[in-house]
PDB file of C-alpha atoms in Angstrom:
ATOM      1  CA  MET A  29       0.000   0.000   0.000  1.00 60.00           C
ATOM      2  CA  SER A  30       1.245   3.507  -0.786  1.00 74.00           C
ATOM      3  CA  THR A  31       1.986   6.097   1.894  1.00 80.00           C
ATOM      4  CA  GLY A  32      -0.763   8.361   0.564  1.00 74.00           C
ATOM      5  CA  PHE A  33      -3.330   5.574   0.792  1.00 82.00           C
ATOM      6  CA  ILE A  34      -2.447   4.651   4.380  1.00 87.00           C
ATOM      7  CA  ALA A  35      -2.169   8.270   5.546  1.00 87.00           C
ATOM      8  CA  THR A  36      -5.466   9.492   4.108  1.00 89.00           C
ATOM      9  CA  VAL A  37      -7.452   6.448   5.227  1.00 90.00           C
ATOM     10  CA  THR A  38      -6.014   6.820   8.747  1.00 92.00           C
ATOM     11  CA  ILE A  39      -6.897  10.531   8.844  1.00 91.00           C
ATOM     12  CA  ALA A  40     -10.427   9.837   7.566  1.00 91.00           C
ATOM     13  CA  CYS A  41     -10.978   7.207  10.267  1.00 92.00           C
ATOM     14  CA  VAL A  42      -9.654   9.491  13.035  1.00 92.00           C
ATOM     15  CA  LEU A  43     -11.890  12.348  11.869  1.00 90.00           C
ATOM     16  CA  PHE A  44     -14.877  10.004  11.892  1.00 89.00           C
ATOM     17  CA  VAL A  45     -14.156   8.892  15.465  1.00 90.00           C
ATOM     18  CA  VAL A  46     -13.826  12.531  16.602  1.00 88.00           C
ATOM     19  CA  PHE A  47     -17.137  13.372  14.947  1.00 84.00           C
ATOM     20  CA  MET A  48     -18.948  10.422  16.548  1.00 86.00           C
ATOM     21  CA  VAL A  49     -17.649  11.322  20.013  1.00 85.00           C
ATOM     22  CA  LEU A  50     -18.933  14.880  19.607  1.00 81.00           C
ATOM     23  CA  ARG A  51     -22.193  13.719  18.026  1.00 79.00           C
ATOM     24  CA  LEU A  52     -23.013  11.387  20.910  1.00 80.00           C
ATOM     25  CA  THR A  53     -21.898  13.727  23.703  1.00 80.00           C
ATOM     26  CA  VAL A  54     -21.817  17.527  23.397  1.00 67.00           C
ATOM     27  CA  ALA A  55     -24.183  17.657  20.398  1.00 60.00           C
ATOM     28  CA  THR A  56     -27.032  16.374  22.548  1.00 60.00           C
ATOM     29  CA  LYS A  57     -26.474  18.917  25.319  1.00 56.00           C
ATOM     30  CA  SER A  58     -26.443  22.337  23.669  1.00 55.00           C
ATOM     31  CA  ALA A  59     -26.824  24.262  20.415  1.00 58.00           C
ATOM     32  CA  SER A  60     -23.123  25.134  20.410  1.00 57.00           C
ATOM     33  CA  GLY A  61     -22.317  21.441  20.835  1.00 57.00           C
ATOM     34  CA  GLY A  62     -24.514  20.682  17.838  1.00 63.00           C
ATOM     35  CA  VAL A  63     -22.629  23.240  15.759  1.00 69.00           C
ATOM     36  CA  ALA A  64     -19.302  21.704  16.828  1.00 72.00           C
ATOM     37  CA  ALA A  65     -20.553  18.265  15.803  1.00 72.00           C
ATOM     38  CA  MET A  66     -21.701  19.646  12.439  1.00 75.00           C
ATOM     39  CA  PHE A  67     -18.231  21.032  11.716  1.00 80.00           C
ATOM     40  CA  ALA A  68     -16.677  17.752  12.843  1.00 81.00           C
ATOM     41  CA  LYS A  69     -18.992  15.880  10.477  1.00 83.00           C
ATOM     42  CA  THR A  70     -17.935  18.142   7.612  1.00 84.00           C
ATOM     43  CA  ALA A  71     -14.290  17.469   8.472  1.00 88.00           C
ATOM     44  CA  ALA A  72     -14.972  13.724   8.505  1.00 88.00           C
ATOM     45  CA  SER A  73     -16.562  14.013   5.062  1.00 89.00           C
ATOM     46  CA  LEU A  74     -13.539  15.949   3.822  1.00 91.00           C
ATOM     47  CA  GLY A  75     -11.537  12.944   5.014  1.00 92.00           C
ATOM     48  CA  PHE A  76     -13.003  10.573   2.427  1.00 92.00           C
ATOM     49  CA  ILE A  77     -12.709  13.252  -0.254  1.00 94.00           C
ATOM     50  CA  ALA A  78      -8.999  13.522   0.635  1.00 94.00           C
ATOM     51  CA  ILE A  79      -8.633   9.772   0.016  1.00 94.00           C
ATOM     52  CA  ALA A  80     -10.024  10.139  -3.508  1.00 94.00           C
ATOM     53  CA  ILE A  81      -7.824  13.168  -4.234  1.00 94.00           C
ATOM     54  CA  ALA A  82      -4.768  11.212  -3.058  1.00 93.00           C
ATOM     55  CA  GLY A  83      -5.780   8.406  -5.414  1.00 91.00           C
ATOM     56  CA  LEU A  84      -6.023  10.857  -8.307  1.00 91.00           C
ATOM     57  CA  TYR A  85      -2.676  12.397  -7.402  1.00 88.00           C
ATOM     58  CA  GLU A  86      -0.968   9.020  -7.278  1.00 85.00           C
ATOM     59  CA  GLY A  87      -2.162   8.345 -10.802  1.00 74.00           C
ATOM     60  CA  ALA A  88      -5.491   6.593 -11.230  1.00 77.00           C
ATOM     61  CA  GLU A  89      -5.255   4.992 -14.671  1.00 84.00           C
ATOM     62  CA  ASP A  90      -8.830   5.862 -15.606  1.00 89.00           C
ATOM     63  CA  PHE A  91      -8.663   9.538 -14.637  1.00 91.00           C
ATOM     64  CA  ARG A  92     -12.077  10.498 -16.073  1.00 93.00           C
ATOM     65  CA  ALA A  93     -13.905   7.747 -14.187  1.00 94.00           C
ATOM     66  CA  ALA A  94     -12.028   8.607 -10.999  1.00 94.00           C
ATOM     67  CA  LEU A  95     -13.088  12.254 -11.312  1.00 95.00           C
ATOM     68  CA  PHE A  96     -16.736  11.179 -11.337  1.00 97.00           C
ATOM     69  CA  VAL A  97     -16.155   9.150  -8.164  1.00 97.00           C
ATOM     70  CA  LEU A  98     -14.683  12.291  -6.594  1.00 96.00           C
ATOM     71  CA  ALA A  99     -17.720  14.282  -7.771  1.00 97.00           C
ATOM     72  CA  GLY A 100     -20.019  11.716  -6.132  1.00 96.00           C
ATOM     73  CA  LEU A 101     -18.112  12.080  -2.857  1.00 96.00           C
ATOM     74  CA  VAL A 102     -18.414  15.878  -3.045  1.00 96.00           C
ATOM     75  CA  PHE A 103     -22.175  15.579  -3.464  1.00 95.00           C
ATOM     76  CA  GLY A 104     -22.077  13.293  -0.424  1.00 92.00           C
ATOM     77  CA  LEU A 105     -20.371  16.071   1.540  1.00 91.00           C
ATOM     78  CA  ILE A 106     -23.069  18.522   0.430  1.00 92.00           C
ATOM     79  CA  GLY A 107     -25.755  16.017   1.401  1.00 89.00           C
ATOM     80  CA  ASP A 108     -24.175  15.631   4.845  1.00 83.00           C
ATOM     81  CA  MET A 109     -24.285  19.383   5.434  1.00 82.00           C
ATOM     82  CA  VAL A 110     -27.874  19.724   4.203  1.00 82.00           C
ATOM     83  CA  LEU A 111     -29.146  16.832   6.340  1.00 78.00           C
ATOM     84  CA  ASP A 112     -27.438  18.344   9.380  1.00 72.00           C
ATOM     85  CA  LEU A 113     -29.557  21.442   8.792  1.00 68.00           C
ATOM     86  CA  LYS A 114     -32.602  19.143   8.743  1.00 63.00           C
ATOM     87  CA  VAL A 115     -31.680  18.091  12.276  1.00 60.00           C
ATOM     88  CA  VAL A 116     -31.228  21.731  13.317  1.00 59.00           C
ATOM     89  CA  TYR A 117     -34.722  22.558  11.994  1.00 54.00           C
ATOM     90  CA  LEU A 118     -36.340  19.365  13.338  1.00 58.00           C
ATOM     91  CA  GLU A 119     -40.155  19.673  13.453  1.00 61.00           C
ATOM     92  CA  LYS A 120     -40.022  23.113  11.819  1.00 62.00           C
ATOM     93  CA  PRO A 121     -41.296  24.049   8.312  1.00 61.00           C
ATOM     94  CA  GLU A 122     -37.737  24.201   6.946  1.00 61.00           C
ATOM     95  CA  GLU A 123     -37.067  20.571   7.898  1.00 65.00           C
ATOM     96  CA  GLY A 124     -38.751  19.198   4.772  1.00 69.00           C
ATOM     97  CA  VAL A 125     -36.720  21.455   2.477  1.00 76.00           C
ATOM     98  CA  TYR A 126     -33.439  20.195   3.904  1.00 75.00           C
ATOM     99  CA  LEU A 127     -34.568  16.551   3.858  1.00 80.00           C
ATOM    100  CA  THR A 128     -35.485  16.875   0.175  1.00 84.00           C
ATOM    101  CA  GLY A 129     -32.214  18.683  -0.531  1.00 86.00           C
ATOM    102  CA  GLY A 130     -30.240  15.917   1.135  1.00 86.00           C
ATOM    103  CA  MET A 131     -31.998  13.217  -0.884  1.00 89.00           C
ATOM    104  CA  VAL A 132     -31.393  15.129  -4.119  1.00 92.00           C
ATOM    105  CA  SER A 133     -27.711  15.654  -3.318  1.00 94.00           C
ATOM    106  CA  PHE A 134     -27.083  11.999  -2.509  1.00 93.00           C
ATOM    107  CA  GLY A 135     -29.156  10.968  -5.526  1.00 93.00           C
ATOM    108  CA  VAL A 136     -26.995  13.103  -7.825  1.00 96.00           C
ATOM    109  CA  GLY A 137     -23.943  11.619  -6.130  1.00 95.00           C
ATOM    110  CA  HIS A 138     -25.120   8.139  -7.099  1.00 96.00           C
ATOM    111  CA  ILE A 139     -25.586   9.297 -10.693  1.00 96.00           C
ATOM    112  CA  MET A 140     -21.936  10.393 -10.588  1.00 97.00           C
ATOM    113  CA  TYR A 141     -20.977   6.932  -9.336  1.00 97.00           C
ATOM    114  CA  LEU A 142     -23.021   5.310 -12.113  1.00 96.00           C
ATOM    115  CA  THR A 143     -21.201   7.434 -14.692  1.00 96.00           C
ATOM    116  CA  ALA A 144     -17.866   6.412 -13.172  1.00 96.00           C
ATOM    117  CA  VAL A 145     -18.750   2.710 -13.408  1.00 95.00           C
ATOM    118  CA  CYS A 146     -19.878   3.083 -17.042  1.00 94.00           C
ATOM    119  CA  LEU A 147     -16.599   4.808 -17.934  1.00 94.00           C
ATOM    120  CA  PHE A 148     -14.477   2.345 -15.983  1.00 93.00           C
ATOM    121  CA  VAL A 149     -16.048  -0.993 -16.988  1.00 90.00           C
ATOM    122  CA  GLY A 150     -18.660  -0.019 -19.563  1.00 85.00           C
ATOM    123  CA  GLU A 151     -18.342  -3.284 -21.478  1.00 89.00           C
ATOM    124  CA  PHE A 152     -19.768  -5.156 -18.483  1.00 90.00           C
ATOM    125  CA  VAL A 153     -22.744  -2.794 -18.050  1.00 91.00           C
ATOM    126  CA  THR A 154     -25.023  -4.599 -20.496  1.00 90.00           C
ATOM    127  CA  GLY A 155     -28.663  -3.952 -21.314  1.00 90.00           C
ATOM    128  CA  ALA A 156     -29.649  -7.236 -19.691  1.00 93.00           C
ATOM    129  CA  LEU A 157     -27.832  -6.337 -16.484  1.00 94.00           C
ATOM    130  CA  ILE A 158     -29.381  -2.864 -16.361  1.00 94.00           C
ATOM    131  CA  GLY A 159     -32.855  -4.283 -17.003  1.00 96.00           C
ATOM    132  CA  GLY A 160     -32.450  -6.872 -14.268  1.00 95.00           C
ATOM    133  CA  CYS A 161     -31.163  -4.280 -11.794  1.00 96.00           C
ATOM    134  CA  VAL A 162     -34.036  -1.904 -12.638  1.00 97.00           C
ATOM    135  CA  ALA A 163     -36.555  -4.684 -11.955  1.00 96.00           C
ATOM    136  CA  VAL A 164     -34.905  -5.693  -8.690  1.00 95.00           C
ATOM    137  CA  ALA A 165     -34.603  -2.084  -7.524  1.00 96.00           C
ATOM    138  CA  ALA A 166     -38.205  -1.258  -8.416  1.00 95.00           C
ATOM    139  CA  VAL A 167     -39.579  -4.264  -6.520  1.00 94.00           C
ATOM    140  CA  LEU A 168     -37.396  -3.689  -3.453  1.00 92.00           C
ATOM    141  CA  ALA A 169     -38.036   0.060  -3.366  1.00 92.00           C
ATOM    142  CA  CYS A 170     -41.815  -0.448  -3.501  1.00 91.00           C
ATOM    143  CA  ALA A 171     -41.617  -3.209  -0.902  1.00 88.00           C
ATOM    144  CA  THR A 172     -39.588  -0.965   1.406  1.00 85.00           C
ATOM    145  CA  VAL A 173     -41.687   2.179   1.091  1.00 85.00           C
ATOM    146  CA  PHE A 174     -45.147   0.599   0.893  1.00 85.00           C
ATOM    147  CA  GLY A 175     -44.758  -2.776   2.608  1.00 79.00           C
ATOM    148  CA  GLY A 176     -42.003  -1.741   5.011  1.00 71.00           C
ATOM    149  CA  ALA A 177     -44.041   1.229   6.164  1.00 70.00           C
ATOM    150  CA  LYS A 178     -46.555  -1.145   7.750  1.00 73.00           C
ATOM    151  CA  LEU A 179     -44.073  -3.789   8.856  1.00 75.00           C
ATOM    152  CA  MET A 180     -41.635  -1.356  10.495  1.00 74.00           C
ATOM    153  CA  LYS A 181     -44.247   1.277  11.427  1.00 77.00           C
ATOM    154  CA  LEU A 182     -42.726   3.977   9.239  1.00 79.00           C
ATOM    155  CA  ASP A 183     -44.567   7.170   8.411  1.00 80.00           C
ATOM    156  CA  PHE A 184     -43.225   8.688   5.176  1.00 77.00           C
ATOM    157  CA  GLY A 185     -46.033  11.237   5.000  1.00 78.00           C
ATOM    158  CA  LYS A 186     -45.545  13.744   2.191  1.00 82.00           C
ATOM    159  CA  PHE A 187     -42.089  12.285   1.494  1.00 81.00           C
ATOM    160  CA  ARG A 188     -43.406   8.951   0.210  1.00 86.00           C
ATOM    161  CA  ILE A 189     -42.613   9.682  -3.461  1.00 88.00           C
ATOM    162  CA  HIS A 190     -39.269  11.289  -2.578  1.00 86.00           C
ATOM    163  CA  SER A 191     -38.357   8.213  -0.539  1.00 87.00           C
ATOM    164  CA  LEU A 192     -39.514   5.825  -3.273  1.00 91.00           C
ATOM    165  CA  LEU A 193     -37.354   7.486  -5.937  1.00 93.00           C
ATOM    166  CA  TYR A 194     -34.373   7.728  -3.622  1.00 93.00           C
ATOM    167  CA  ALA A 195     -34.726   4.101  -2.508  1.00 93.00           C
ATOM    168  CA  PHE A 196     -34.861   3.038  -6.167  1.00 96.00           C
ATOM    169  CA  ILE A 197     -31.595   4.860  -6.952  1.00 95.00           C
ATOM    170  CA  LEU A 198     -29.816   3.340  -3.944  1.00 95.00           C
ATOM    171  CA  MET A 199     -31.031  -0.183  -4.669  1.00 96.00           C
ATOM    172  CA  PHE A 200     -30.302   0.083  -8.371  1.00 97.00           C
ATOM    173  CA  MET A 201     -26.698   1.135  -7.733  1.00 96.00           C
ATOM    174  CA  SER A 202     -26.214  -1.598  -5.129  1.00 96.00           C
ATOM    175  CA  ALA A 203     -27.594  -4.243  -7.487  1.00 96.00           C
ATOM    176  CA  LEU A 204     -25.592  -2.915 -10.445  1.00 96.00           C
ATOM    177  CA  SER A 205     -22.293  -2.769  -8.579  1.00 95.00           C
ATOM    178  CA  VAL A 206     -22.704  -6.304  -7.244  1.00 95.00           C
ATOM    179  CA  GLY A 207     -23.860  -7.503 -10.677  1.00 94.00           C
ATOM    180  CA  VAL A 208     -20.849  -5.977 -12.443  1.00 94.00           C
ATOM    181  CA  CYS A 209     -18.555  -7.419  -9.790  1.00 92.00           C
ATOM    182  CA  ILE A 210     -19.945 -10.920 -10.381  1.00 91.00           C
ATOM    183  CA  THR A 211     -19.954 -10.543 -14.187  1.00 90.00           C
ATOM    184  CA  MET A 212     -16.341  -9.357 -14.263  1.00 87.00           C
ATOM    185  CA  ASN A 213     -15.218 -12.196 -11.982  1.00 79.00           C
ATOM    186  CA  SER A 214     -12.491  -9.839 -10.787  1.00 76.00           C
ATOM    187  CA  ALA A 215     -11.520  -7.997  -7.613  1.00 80.00           C
ATOM    188  CA  ASP A 216     -11.433  -4.637  -9.428  1.00 80.00           C
ATOM    189  CA  MET A 217     -14.960  -3.658  -8.387  1.00 89.00           C
ATOM    190  CA  VAL A 218     -15.138  -5.284  -4.945  1.00 92.00           C
ATOM    191  CA  LEU A 219     -14.419  -2.150  -2.916  1.00 93.00           C
ATOM    192  CA  PHE A 220     -17.004  -0.169  -4.857  1.00 95.00           C
ATOM    193  CA  ALA A 221     -19.650  -2.897  -4.525  1.00 95.00           C
ATOM    194  CA  VAL A 222     -19.042  -3.182  -0.781  1.00 96.00           C
ATOM    195  CA  GLY A 223     -19.307   0.598  -0.492  1.00 96.00           C
ATOM    196  CA  MET A 224     -22.635   0.675  -2.333  1.00 96.00           C
ATOM    197  CA  VAL A 225     -24.144  -2.075  -0.173  1.00 96.00           C
ATOM    198  CA  LEU A 226     -22.950  -0.381   3.034  1.00 97.00           C
ATOM    199  CA  PHE A 227     -24.432   2.897   1.775  1.00 96.00           C
ATOM    200  CA  LEU A 228     -27.794   1.194   1.246  1.00 95.00           C
ATOM    201  CA  LEU A 229     -27.697  -0.385   4.711  1.00 95.00           C
ATOM    202  CA  SER A 230     -26.853   2.956   6.325  1.00 95.00           C
ATOM    203  CA  ASP A 231     -29.887   4.577   4.734  1.00 92.00           C
ATOM    204  CA  ILE A 232     -32.146   1.715   5.805  1.00 90.00           C
ATOM    205  CA  VAL A 233     -31.087   2.490   9.385  1.00 91.00           C
ATOM    206  CA  LEU A 234     -31.536   6.220   8.748  1.00 88.00           C
ATOM    207  CA  THR A 235     -35.092   5.520   7.589  1.00 87.00           C
ATOM    208  CA  GLN A 236     -35.877   4.217  11.069  1.00 87.00           C
ATOM    209  CA  MET A 237     -34.579   7.476  12.543  1.00 84.00           C
ATOM    210  CA  TYR A 238     -36.302   9.877  10.136  1.00 81.00           C
ATOM    211  CA  PHE A 239     -39.597   8.096   9.543  1.00 82.00           C
ATOM    212  CA  GLY A 240     -39.802   5.689  12.463  1.00 81.00           C
ATOM    213  CA  GLY A 241     -39.953   8.333  15.176  1.00 76.00           C
ATOM    214  CA  LYS A 242     -36.431   7.699  16.515  1.00 79.00           C
ATOM    215  CA  PRO A 243     -34.412  10.808  15.502  1.00 71.00           C
ATOM    216  CA  HIS A 244     -32.365  10.825  18.735  1.00 76.00           C
ATOM    217  CA  ASP A 245     -31.707   7.100  19.141  1.00 82.00           C
ATOM    218  CA  LYS A 246     -27.962   6.874  19.889  1.00 86.00           C
ATOM    219  CA  VAL A 247     -27.634   3.229  18.849  1.00 90.00           C
ATOM    220  CA  LEU A 248     -29.244   3.857  15.452  1.00 90.00           C
ATOM    221  CA  CYS A 249     -27.192   7.035  15.069  1.00 88.00           C
ATOM    222  CA  THR A 250     -23.950   5.145  15.713  1.00 91.00           C
ATOM    223  CA  VAL A 251     -24.830   2.282  13.366  1.00 94.00           C
ATOM    224  CA  ASN A 252     -26.006   4.655  10.636  1.00 92.00           C
ATOM    225  CA  HIS A 253     -22.894   6.827  10.663  1.00 92.00           C
ATOM    226  CA  THR A 254     -20.520   3.864  10.969  1.00 94.00           C
ATOM    227  CA  LEU A 255     -22.061   2.189   7.922  1.00 96.00           C
ATOM    228  CA  TYR A 256     -22.174   5.471   5.991  1.00 95.00           C
ATOM    229  CA  TYR A 257     -18.557   6.485   6.558  1.00 94.00           C
ATOM    230  CA  ALA A 258     -17.340   2.939   5.954  1.00 95.00           C
ATOM    231  CA  ALA A 259     -19.245   3.072   2.646  1.00 96.00           C
ATOM    232  CA  GLN A 260     -17.770   6.389   1.552  1.00 95.00           C
ATOM    233  CA  ILE A 261     -14.260   5.357   2.571  1.00 95.00           C
ATOM    234  CA  CYS A 262     -14.586   2.135   0.538  1.00 95.00           C
ATOM    235  CA  ILE A 263     -15.813   4.119  -2.488  1.00 96.00           C
ATOM    236  CA  ALA A 264     -13.010   6.672  -2.079  1.00 95.00           C
ATOM    237  CA  CYS A 265     -10.380   3.918  -1.779  1.00 94.00           C
ATOM    238  CA  PHE A 266     -11.714   2.477  -5.044  1.00 93.00           C
ATOM    239  CA  VAL A 267     -10.010   5.395  -6.834  1.00 93.00           C
ATOM    240  CA  PHE A 268      -6.615   3.895  -5.992  1.00 91.00           C
ATOM    241  CA  PHE A 269      -7.532   0.785  -7.992  1.00 87.00           C
ATOM    242  CA  MET A 270      -9.085   2.423 -11.052  1.00 84.00           C
TER     243      MET A 270
END
């Protein structure tokens, strides 16, 4: 492993730990603590962006595809900041605006990741694979939003369509990345596929917090953020192998 790879991954992990400590302690006690946690979260997000930049600097062979991965990570950073504002404006009229903004930002980020995959291993992204992934994603998204709402006692309210579209994007990218990984029969896409699946799992947990009436549950918060940052770090590390 290169020095840049080890250094940036280490920094990203340390920043994440600092953020989680602040998020679970001072952020719950005062407004100033919440602001400190928000800045720490932004720093943690900059950590996974730094990994991707280091990968680009060290010479990713497919530079164009790697740039789209970096763009996806940047949209993730923006989504982080917007969703933090949702927490600040919890149960206020502005909350819905920031929730929608966060979904849009992460959705665009996944489109960036899709573009990166098509540029990197386009020959494996066949019509049959896309069709199969669309079908799987559509069924799972509907099952989650409509069936899961009753099973897990989720109340999507006016965000039902937003959540359905967002769930479809997440599930499509997870299915596609795993499908490409299997089709290639190579380790080249493993990190990316793992990252996509972890991303999906993190948002499933987040759904419980946002729509299941548990916005302050510390266990769910810890699991959600751990899965999310592990996902983004895996995706960022993927740049080193492109």
